XYZ file of C-alpha atoms in Angstrom:
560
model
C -0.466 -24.546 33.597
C -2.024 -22.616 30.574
C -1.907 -24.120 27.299
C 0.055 -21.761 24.857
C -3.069 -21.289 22.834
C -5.094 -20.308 25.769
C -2.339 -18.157 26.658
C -2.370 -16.242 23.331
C -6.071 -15.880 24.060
C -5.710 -14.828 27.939
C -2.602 -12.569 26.393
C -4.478 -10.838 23.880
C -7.973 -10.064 25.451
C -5.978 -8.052 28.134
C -3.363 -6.070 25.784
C -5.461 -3.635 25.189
C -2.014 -1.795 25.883
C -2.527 0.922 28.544
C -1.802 3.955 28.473
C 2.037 4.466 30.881
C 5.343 6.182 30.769
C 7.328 4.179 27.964
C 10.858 3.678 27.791
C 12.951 0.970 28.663
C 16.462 -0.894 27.457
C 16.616 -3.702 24.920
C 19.404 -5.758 25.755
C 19.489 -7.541 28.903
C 22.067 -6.532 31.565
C 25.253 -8.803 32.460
C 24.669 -11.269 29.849
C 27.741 -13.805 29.828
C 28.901 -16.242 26.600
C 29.564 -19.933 27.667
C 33.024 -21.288 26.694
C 33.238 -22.006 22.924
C 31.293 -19.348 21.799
C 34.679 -17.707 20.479
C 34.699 -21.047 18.435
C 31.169 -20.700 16.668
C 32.122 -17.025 16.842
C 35.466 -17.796 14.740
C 33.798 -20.042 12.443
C 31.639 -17.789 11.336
C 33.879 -15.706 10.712
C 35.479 -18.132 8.197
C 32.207 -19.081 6.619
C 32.576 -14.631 6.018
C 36.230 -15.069 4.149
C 35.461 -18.458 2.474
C 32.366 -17.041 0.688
C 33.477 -13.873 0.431
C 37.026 -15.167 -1.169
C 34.639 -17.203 -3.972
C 32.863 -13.688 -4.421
C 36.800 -12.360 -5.064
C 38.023 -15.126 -7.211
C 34.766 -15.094 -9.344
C 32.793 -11.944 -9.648
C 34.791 -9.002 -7.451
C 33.503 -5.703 -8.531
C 30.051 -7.315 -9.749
C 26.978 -7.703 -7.538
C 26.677 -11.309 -6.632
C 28.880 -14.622 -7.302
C 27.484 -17.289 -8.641
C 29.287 -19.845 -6.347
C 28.177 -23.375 -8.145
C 29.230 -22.321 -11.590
C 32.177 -20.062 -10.936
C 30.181 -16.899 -12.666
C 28.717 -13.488 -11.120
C 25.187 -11.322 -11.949
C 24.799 -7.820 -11.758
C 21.056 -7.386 -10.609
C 21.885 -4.733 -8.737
C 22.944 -2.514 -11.317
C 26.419 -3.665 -11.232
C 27.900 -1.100 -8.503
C 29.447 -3.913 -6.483
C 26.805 -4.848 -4.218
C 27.966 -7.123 -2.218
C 31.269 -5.284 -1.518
C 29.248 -2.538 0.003
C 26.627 -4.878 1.530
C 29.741 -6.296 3.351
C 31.195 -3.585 4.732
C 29.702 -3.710 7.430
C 30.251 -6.524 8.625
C 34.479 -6.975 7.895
C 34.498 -3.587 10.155
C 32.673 -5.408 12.839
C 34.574 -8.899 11.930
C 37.716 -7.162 12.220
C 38.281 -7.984 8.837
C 40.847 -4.642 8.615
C 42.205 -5.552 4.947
C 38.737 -6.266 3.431
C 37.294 -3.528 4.900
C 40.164 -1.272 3.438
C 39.881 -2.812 -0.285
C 35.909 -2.491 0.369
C 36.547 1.134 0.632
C 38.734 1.611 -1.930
C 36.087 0.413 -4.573
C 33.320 1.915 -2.850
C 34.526 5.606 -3.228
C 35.024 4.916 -7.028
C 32.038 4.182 -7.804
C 29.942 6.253 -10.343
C 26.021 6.131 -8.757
C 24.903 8.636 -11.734
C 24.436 5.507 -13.872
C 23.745 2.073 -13.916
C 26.129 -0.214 -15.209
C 23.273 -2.234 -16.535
C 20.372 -1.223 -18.544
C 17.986 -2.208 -15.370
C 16.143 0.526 -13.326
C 17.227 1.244 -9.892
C 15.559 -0.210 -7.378
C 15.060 3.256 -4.372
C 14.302 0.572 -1.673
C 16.992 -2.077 -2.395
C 19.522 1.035 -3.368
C 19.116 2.637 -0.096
C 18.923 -0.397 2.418
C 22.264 -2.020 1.003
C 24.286 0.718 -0.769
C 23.236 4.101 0.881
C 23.078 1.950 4.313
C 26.328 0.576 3.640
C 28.238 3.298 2.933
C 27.015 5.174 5.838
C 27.133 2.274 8.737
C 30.807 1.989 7.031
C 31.069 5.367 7.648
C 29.946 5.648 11.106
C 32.115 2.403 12.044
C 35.155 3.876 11.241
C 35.237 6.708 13.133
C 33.978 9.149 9.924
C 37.788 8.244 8.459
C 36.764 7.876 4.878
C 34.550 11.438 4.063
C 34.563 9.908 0.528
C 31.788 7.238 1.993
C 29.683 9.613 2.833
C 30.171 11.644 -0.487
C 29.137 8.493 -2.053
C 26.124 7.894 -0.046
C 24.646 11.505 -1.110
C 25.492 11.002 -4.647
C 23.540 8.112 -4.566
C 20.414 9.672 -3.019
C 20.445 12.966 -4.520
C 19.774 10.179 -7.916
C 17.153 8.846 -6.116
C 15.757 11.776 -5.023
C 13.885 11.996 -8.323
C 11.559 9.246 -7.285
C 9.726 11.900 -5.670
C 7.851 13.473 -8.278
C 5.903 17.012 -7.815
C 4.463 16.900 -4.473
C 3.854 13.138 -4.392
C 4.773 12.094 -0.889
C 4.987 8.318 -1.922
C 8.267 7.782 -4.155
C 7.996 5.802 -7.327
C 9.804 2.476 -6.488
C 12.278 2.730 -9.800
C 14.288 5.123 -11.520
C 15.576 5.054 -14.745
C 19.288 7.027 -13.999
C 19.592 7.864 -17.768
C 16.924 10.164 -18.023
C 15.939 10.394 -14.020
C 12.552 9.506 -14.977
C 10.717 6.849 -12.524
C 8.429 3.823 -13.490
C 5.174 4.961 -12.769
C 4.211 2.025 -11.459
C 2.287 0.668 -7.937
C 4.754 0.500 -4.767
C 4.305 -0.810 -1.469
C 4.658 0.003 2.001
C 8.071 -1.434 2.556
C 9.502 -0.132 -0.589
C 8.013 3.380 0.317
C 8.286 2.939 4.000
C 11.870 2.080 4.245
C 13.584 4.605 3.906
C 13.764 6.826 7.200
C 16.875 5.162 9.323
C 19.576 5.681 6.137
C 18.144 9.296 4.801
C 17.806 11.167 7.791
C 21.511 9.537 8.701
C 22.825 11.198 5.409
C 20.725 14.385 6.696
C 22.743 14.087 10.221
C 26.160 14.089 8.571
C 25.411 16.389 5.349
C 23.560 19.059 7.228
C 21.352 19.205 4.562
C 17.653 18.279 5.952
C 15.888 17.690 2.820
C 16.684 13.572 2.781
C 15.238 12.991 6.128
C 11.809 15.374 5.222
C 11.772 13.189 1.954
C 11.677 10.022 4.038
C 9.904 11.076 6.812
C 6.814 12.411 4.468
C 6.644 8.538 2.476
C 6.645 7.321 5.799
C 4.077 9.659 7.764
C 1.658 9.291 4.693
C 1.825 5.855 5.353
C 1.020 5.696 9.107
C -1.756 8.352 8.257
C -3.543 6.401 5.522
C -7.089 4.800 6.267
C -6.152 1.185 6.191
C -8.425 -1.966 6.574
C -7.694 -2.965 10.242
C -6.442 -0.115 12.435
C -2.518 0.527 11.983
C -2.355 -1.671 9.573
C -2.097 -0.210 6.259
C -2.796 -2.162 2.929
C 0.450 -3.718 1.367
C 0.183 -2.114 -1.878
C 0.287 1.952 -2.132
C -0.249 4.130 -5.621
C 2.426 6.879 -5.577
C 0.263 8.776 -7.976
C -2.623 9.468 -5.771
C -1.413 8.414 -2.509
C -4.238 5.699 -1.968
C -3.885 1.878 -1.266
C -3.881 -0.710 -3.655
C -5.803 -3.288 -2.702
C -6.420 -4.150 0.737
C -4.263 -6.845 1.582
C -2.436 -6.973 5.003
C 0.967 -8.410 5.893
C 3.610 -8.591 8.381
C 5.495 -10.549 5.490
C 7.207 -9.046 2.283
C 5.756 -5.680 0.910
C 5.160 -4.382 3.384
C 7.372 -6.009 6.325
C 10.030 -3.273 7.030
C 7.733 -0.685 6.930
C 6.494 -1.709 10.360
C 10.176 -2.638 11.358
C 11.330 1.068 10.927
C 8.276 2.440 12.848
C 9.739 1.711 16.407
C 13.545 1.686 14.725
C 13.170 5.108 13.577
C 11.600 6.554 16.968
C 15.093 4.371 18.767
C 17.306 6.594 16.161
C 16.379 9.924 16.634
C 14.397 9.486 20.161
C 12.179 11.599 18.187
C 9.682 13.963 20.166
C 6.928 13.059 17.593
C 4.957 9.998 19.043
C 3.708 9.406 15.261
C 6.174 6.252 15.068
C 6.013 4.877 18.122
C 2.399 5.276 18.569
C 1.782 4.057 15.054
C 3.796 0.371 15.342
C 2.169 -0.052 18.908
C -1.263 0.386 17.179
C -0.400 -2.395 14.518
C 0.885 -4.499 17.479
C -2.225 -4.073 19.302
C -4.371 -4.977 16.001
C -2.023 -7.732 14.848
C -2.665 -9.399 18.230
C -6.733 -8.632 17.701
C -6.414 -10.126 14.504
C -3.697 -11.839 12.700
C -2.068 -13.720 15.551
C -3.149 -17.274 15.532
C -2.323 -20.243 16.810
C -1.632 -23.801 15.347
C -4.001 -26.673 16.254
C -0.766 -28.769 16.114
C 2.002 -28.039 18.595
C 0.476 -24.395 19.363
C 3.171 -22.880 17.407
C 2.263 -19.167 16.940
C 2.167 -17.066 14.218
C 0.463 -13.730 12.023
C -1.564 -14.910 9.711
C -2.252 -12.190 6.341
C -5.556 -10.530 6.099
C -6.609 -10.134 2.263
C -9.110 -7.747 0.468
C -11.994 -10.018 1.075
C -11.457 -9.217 4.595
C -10.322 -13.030 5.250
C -8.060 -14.439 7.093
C -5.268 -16.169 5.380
C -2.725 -18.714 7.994
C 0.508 -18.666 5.647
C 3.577 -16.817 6.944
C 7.589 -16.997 5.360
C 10.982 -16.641 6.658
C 10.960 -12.869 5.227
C 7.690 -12.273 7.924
C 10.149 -13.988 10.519
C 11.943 -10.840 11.260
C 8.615 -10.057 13.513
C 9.618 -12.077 16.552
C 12.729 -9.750 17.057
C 10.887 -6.390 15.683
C 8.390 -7.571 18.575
C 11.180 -8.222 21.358
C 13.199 -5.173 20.108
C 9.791 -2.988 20.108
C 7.587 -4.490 23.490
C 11.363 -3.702 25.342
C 11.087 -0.357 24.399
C 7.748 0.341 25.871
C 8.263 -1.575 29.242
C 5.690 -3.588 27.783
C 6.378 -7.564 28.832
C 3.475 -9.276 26.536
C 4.844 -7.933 23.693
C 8.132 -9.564 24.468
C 6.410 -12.778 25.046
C 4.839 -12.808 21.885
C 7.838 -11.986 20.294
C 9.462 -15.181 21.668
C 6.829 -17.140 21.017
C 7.050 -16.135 17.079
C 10.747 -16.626 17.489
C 10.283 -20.098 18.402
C 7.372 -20.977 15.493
C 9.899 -19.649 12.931
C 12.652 -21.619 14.232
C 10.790 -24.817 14.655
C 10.751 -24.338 10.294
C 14.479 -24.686 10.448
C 14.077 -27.813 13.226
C 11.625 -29.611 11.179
C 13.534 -29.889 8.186
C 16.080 -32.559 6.712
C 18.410 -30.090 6.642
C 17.836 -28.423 9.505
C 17.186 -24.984 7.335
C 13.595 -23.338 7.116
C 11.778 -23.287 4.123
C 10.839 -19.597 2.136
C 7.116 -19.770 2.542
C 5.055 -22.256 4.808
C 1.358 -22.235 5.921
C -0.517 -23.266 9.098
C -3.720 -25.208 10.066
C -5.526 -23.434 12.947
C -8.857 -24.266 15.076
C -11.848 -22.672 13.352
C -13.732 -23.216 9.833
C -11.165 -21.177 7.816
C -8.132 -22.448 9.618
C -6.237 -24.137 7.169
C -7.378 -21.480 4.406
C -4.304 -19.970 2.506
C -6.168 -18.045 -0.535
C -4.685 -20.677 -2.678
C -5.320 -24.674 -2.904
C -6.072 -26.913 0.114
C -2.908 -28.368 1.315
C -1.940 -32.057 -0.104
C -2.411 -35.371 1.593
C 1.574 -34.952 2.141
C 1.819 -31.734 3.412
C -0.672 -32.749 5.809
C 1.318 -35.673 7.423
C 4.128 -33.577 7.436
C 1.792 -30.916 9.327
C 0.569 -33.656 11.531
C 4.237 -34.061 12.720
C 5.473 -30.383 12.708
C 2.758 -28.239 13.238
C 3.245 -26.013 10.095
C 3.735 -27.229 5.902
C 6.072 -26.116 3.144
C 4.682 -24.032 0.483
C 8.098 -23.130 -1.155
C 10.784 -25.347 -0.086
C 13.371 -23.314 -1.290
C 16.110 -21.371 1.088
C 17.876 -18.342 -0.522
C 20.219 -17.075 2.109
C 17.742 -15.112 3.983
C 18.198 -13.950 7.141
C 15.128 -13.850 9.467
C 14.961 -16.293 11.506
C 18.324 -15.744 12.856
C 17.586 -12.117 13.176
C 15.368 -13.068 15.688
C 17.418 -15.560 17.365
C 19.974 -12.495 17.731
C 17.278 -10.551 19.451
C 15.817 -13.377 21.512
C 19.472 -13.922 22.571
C 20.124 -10.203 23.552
C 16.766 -9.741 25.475
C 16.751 -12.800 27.213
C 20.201 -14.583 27.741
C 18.682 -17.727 26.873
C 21.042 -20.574 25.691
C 18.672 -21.939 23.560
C 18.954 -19.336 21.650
C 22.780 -19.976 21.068
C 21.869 -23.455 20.731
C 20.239 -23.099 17.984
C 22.573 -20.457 16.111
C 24.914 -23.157 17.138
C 22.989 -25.709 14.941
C 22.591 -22.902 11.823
C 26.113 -22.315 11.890
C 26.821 -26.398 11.757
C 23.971 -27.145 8.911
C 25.111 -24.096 6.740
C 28.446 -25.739 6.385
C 27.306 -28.935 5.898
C 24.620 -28.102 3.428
C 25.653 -25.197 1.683
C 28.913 -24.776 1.166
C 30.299 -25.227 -2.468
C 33.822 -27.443 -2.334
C 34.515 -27.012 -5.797
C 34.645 -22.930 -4.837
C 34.658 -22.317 -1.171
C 31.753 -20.156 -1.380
C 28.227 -20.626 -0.070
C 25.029 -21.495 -1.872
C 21.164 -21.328 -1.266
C 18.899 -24.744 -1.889
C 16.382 -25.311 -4.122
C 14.564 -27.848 -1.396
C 15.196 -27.821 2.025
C 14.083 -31.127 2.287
C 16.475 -32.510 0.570
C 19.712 -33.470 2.286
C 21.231 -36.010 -0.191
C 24.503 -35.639 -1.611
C 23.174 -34.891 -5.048
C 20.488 -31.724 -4.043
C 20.209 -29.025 -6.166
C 21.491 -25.580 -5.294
C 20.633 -21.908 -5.760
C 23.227 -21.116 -7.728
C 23.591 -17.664 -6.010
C 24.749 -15.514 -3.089
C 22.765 -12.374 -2.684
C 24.599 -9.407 -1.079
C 22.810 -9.916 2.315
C 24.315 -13.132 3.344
C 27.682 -11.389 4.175
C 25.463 -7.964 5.224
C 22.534 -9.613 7.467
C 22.866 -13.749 7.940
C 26.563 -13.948 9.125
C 26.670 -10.412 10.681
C 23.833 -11.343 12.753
C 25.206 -14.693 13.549
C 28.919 -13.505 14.235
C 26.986 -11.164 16.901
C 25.358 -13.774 18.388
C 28.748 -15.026 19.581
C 30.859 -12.727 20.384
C 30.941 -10.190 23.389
C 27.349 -8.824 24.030
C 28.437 -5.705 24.565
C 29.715 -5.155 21.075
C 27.172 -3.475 18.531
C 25.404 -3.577 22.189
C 20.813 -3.031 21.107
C 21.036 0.266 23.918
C 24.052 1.874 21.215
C 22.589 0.729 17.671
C 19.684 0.308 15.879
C 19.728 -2.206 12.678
C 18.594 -0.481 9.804
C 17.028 -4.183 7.349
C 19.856 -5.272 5.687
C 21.442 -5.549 9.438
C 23.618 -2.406 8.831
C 23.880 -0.698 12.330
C 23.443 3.282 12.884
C 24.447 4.537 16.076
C 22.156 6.168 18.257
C 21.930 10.070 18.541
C 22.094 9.639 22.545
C 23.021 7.053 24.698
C 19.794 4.484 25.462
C 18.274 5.245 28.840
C 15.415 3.762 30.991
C 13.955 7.410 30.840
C 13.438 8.010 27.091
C 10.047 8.098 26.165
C 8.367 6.298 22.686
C 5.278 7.756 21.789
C 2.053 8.277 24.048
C 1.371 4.959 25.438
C -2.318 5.180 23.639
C -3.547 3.898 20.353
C -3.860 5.759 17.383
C -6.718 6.574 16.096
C -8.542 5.714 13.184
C -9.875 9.216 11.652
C -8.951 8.559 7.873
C -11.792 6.686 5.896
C -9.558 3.606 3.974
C -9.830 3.837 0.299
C -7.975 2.039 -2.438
C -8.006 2.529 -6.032
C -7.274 -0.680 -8.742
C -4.126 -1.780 -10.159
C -1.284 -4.372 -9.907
C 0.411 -5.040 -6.853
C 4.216 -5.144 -7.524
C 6.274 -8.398 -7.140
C 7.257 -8.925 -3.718
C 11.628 -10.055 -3.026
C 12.708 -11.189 -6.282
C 16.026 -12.687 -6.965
C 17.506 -10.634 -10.073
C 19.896 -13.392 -10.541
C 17.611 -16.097 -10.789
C 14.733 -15.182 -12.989
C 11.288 -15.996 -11.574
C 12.578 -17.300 -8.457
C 9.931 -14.905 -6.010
C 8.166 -15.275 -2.970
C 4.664 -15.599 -4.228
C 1.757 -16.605 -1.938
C -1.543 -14.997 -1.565
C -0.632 -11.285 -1.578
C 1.465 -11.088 -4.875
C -0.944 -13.393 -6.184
C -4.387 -11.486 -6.170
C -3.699 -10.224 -9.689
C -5.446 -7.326 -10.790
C -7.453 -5.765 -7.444
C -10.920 -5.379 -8.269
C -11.553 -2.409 -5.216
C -14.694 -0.269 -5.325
C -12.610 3.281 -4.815
């Protein structure tokens, strides 16, 4: 039997990915539910209403509760965030009454100004409130046309990111004026943007948000970039060129490749750009960044950074990859790319099985074979984080655990593909630590930790509960349980804050996603200087970011 590490090896010297028919179905046929999933189903259903009744008693009509303290924070610009991030998921929860009060809020809302004096955020504005309204939308049948109404005030706001014939949108507008920040983006802040506009396109009739999105995305794909498909994380809307040349399946640039093959599922688009572009950045990821530990052979994608070095550090916002890998390689027919996708499934989730908590840290590194293997552009690792590394196979670089939802993304997926009980095993185990370890007595609500390793009685929480909790981590788990055929993978796509769109056409084994080849490289990559923006900050805990190598190269000294 092959060692897993000789397996990668094996696995990636022959996916050179040939060129075939693609098309296939995601979710695996005839999957069944053992006996008390209904009962980890239900209970996460009432993790939903207990947090979300501390959100009501505390902060309703505000962005996020503060759960410890019994306060709320608007770093959203104080439209209700988490009221439309939830949506969503009361529709799908069957939460009827909360959906209806949801809606009632939703359609009064006034997107032609912030309610705070902070700019608005295109990216985070259109995955949670443009993408909630319209999954809300869809879900209920098109019953509330005052969702959707809502959803293009919003973007026709945003639409002023776009400046002249830029085809990059500045990453923050200023709604007084409609004047953007002309600052640096990135590739996910730029590149995420094609599921929810060309949705408001589809029920608006009016084309011009989906050729918006489209064009930030297409210039993306097309740019020269330092490893083939894989474009630099930072992008200058100004000129169009990269900033920097640091690579990442991790934040900044992490749903841009997610919405490659999600986009192509939406609209079974024609144009093999997408398709063809995130099989490309497969096929180099697996050339380049996918390594493997030299304890436990736990698997992962290592970042790439402007000294063209490789850097073995990876965080539960790159976890989504594992699912993005199992959604995309079923797709394309294309069975290594599923295994690999389990395989980083399993790496992220042995972060959550190593803990004392039992919950995966934000940011954690890995020591590979080789003479760079344990380099993470940063300090070696500590005579304590290499015990612990000794025993798990991976060490914590930020202990702390904000509510994310990654790794149980992928679990979802995993589940779906495969019909693997492990898989509910372990949501399972989530669903039991989350209530041991985060839940706030004093308010009913949940909170994130400031160290997973800490499981005393007296640890220190994140006195927060950021919108996608309710929209992404219980949604995700909820599906997990209950009836695979619900919110089935071959009727929806997931747009990244878990919001589900439903496909133009039903899936079928026939549909074709892109050419089958590799794209390319015809574009010479060139970058011009400047700061890369901070990558999944917390508005409502200042300076709480995810901050390893790529956000912390400073100022990029590039030769243009």
């Amino acid at each position: 039997m092959l060692a897993t590490h000789t397996l990668v090896y094996v696995l990636g010297t022959l996916l050179s990915l040939p060129n075939f028919a693609l098309g296939g179905r995601v979710q695996k046929q005839g999957l069944t539910l053992p006996s008390d999933a209904a009962q980890y189903r239900d209970k996460v259903k009432e993790i939903f209403t207990d947090s979300y009744g501390a959100y009501k008693k505390f902060a309703f009509t505000h962005d996020n509760v503060s759960p410890v303290t019994g306060g709320f924070s608007d770093g959203r610009n104080g439209w209700g965030a988490t009221i439309v991030d939830a949506m969503s998921t009361m529709k799908i929860m069957g939460l009827e009454d909360l959906f209806i009060e949801a809606v009632n809020h939703a359609v009064k809302i006034d997107f032609n100004k912030s309610k705070v004096k902070d700019k608005v955020s295109v990216f985070e504005s259109t995955i949670r409130y443009m993408g909630g309204l319209l999954s809300a939308y869809e879900l209920s049948d098109q019953q509330y046309p005052d969702l959707l109404a809502k959803a293009k005030q919003l973007a026709d706001k945003l639409r002023f990111a776009w400046v002249g014939d830029n085809n990059i949108p500045f990453g923050h507008i200023d709604f007084e004026t409609n004047a953007p920040a002309l600052d640096n983006s990135n590739i996910a802040e730029a590149g995420t943007l094609t599921l929810e506009w060309a949705t408001l396109s589809k029920y608006t009739g009016l084309d011009i948000y989906r050729q918006l999105a489209e064009k930030s995305a297409r210039h993306i794909a097309q740019l020269g970039a330092p490893l083939p498909g894989l474009p630099a994380q930072g992008v200058d809307p100004k000129t169009g060129f990269a900033v920097g040349g640091y690579v990442t399946w991790g934040g900044g640039s992490d749903s841009y490749f997610e919405y490659l093959i999600k986009y192509a599922r939406l609209n079974n688009t024609a144009d093999p750009l997408f398709a063809d572009s995130w099989r490309t950045a497969v096929d180099s990821s697996i050339k380049t960044l996918l390594k493997t530990s030299s304890i436990g052979n736990h698997v992962y994608l290592a970042d790439y950074d402007g000294q063209k070095k490789i850097r073995h550090v990876s965080s539960h916002l790159a976890c989504f990859h594992g699912g993005n890998w199992l959604f995309g390689g079923r797709l394309l027919n294309d069975q290594k790319i599923v295994d690999y996708g389990l395989a980083l499934t399993d790496a992220c989730w042995n972060t959550y099985a190593s803990t004392d908590t039992g919950i995966g840290p934000d940011g954690f590194a890995f020591i590979s074979e080789g003479e760079d293997g344990s380099f993470t552009g940063n300090s070696q690792p500590t005579v304590e984080q290499r015990l612990f590394n000794a025993q798990h196979g991976f060490y914590i670089t930020h202990p702390y655990y904000v509510l994310r939802p990654e790794v149980l993304e992928s679990n979802f997926y995993a589940w779906r593909v495969t019909g693997d009980l492990k898989y509910l095993d372990r949501a399972r185990q989530a669903v039991d630590k989350f209530h041991d370890y985060l839940r706030i007595p004093t308010s009913g609500g949940y909170a994130g930790l400031w160290d997973v390793m800490n499981a005393s009685a007296d640890r220190q929480y994140v006195d927060d509960t950021e919108s996608f909790w309710y929209a992404e981590v219980l949604k995700y788990l909820y599906l997990t349980f209950d009836t695979p055929s619900h919110i089935s993978l071959d009727e929806y796509v997931f747009n990244t804050e878990a919001h589900p769109f439903k496909l133009q056409q039903p899936a079928s084994e026939d549909t074709k996603y892109g050419t089958g080849t590799i794209r390319p490289s015809t574009v010479p990559f060139k970058t011009v200087p400047g700061n890369l923006p901070l990558v999944s900050a917390i508005p409502a805990v200042p300076g709480l970011i995810f901050g390893l190598g790529n956000i912390l190269e400073g100022v990029i000294k590039t030769i243009l």
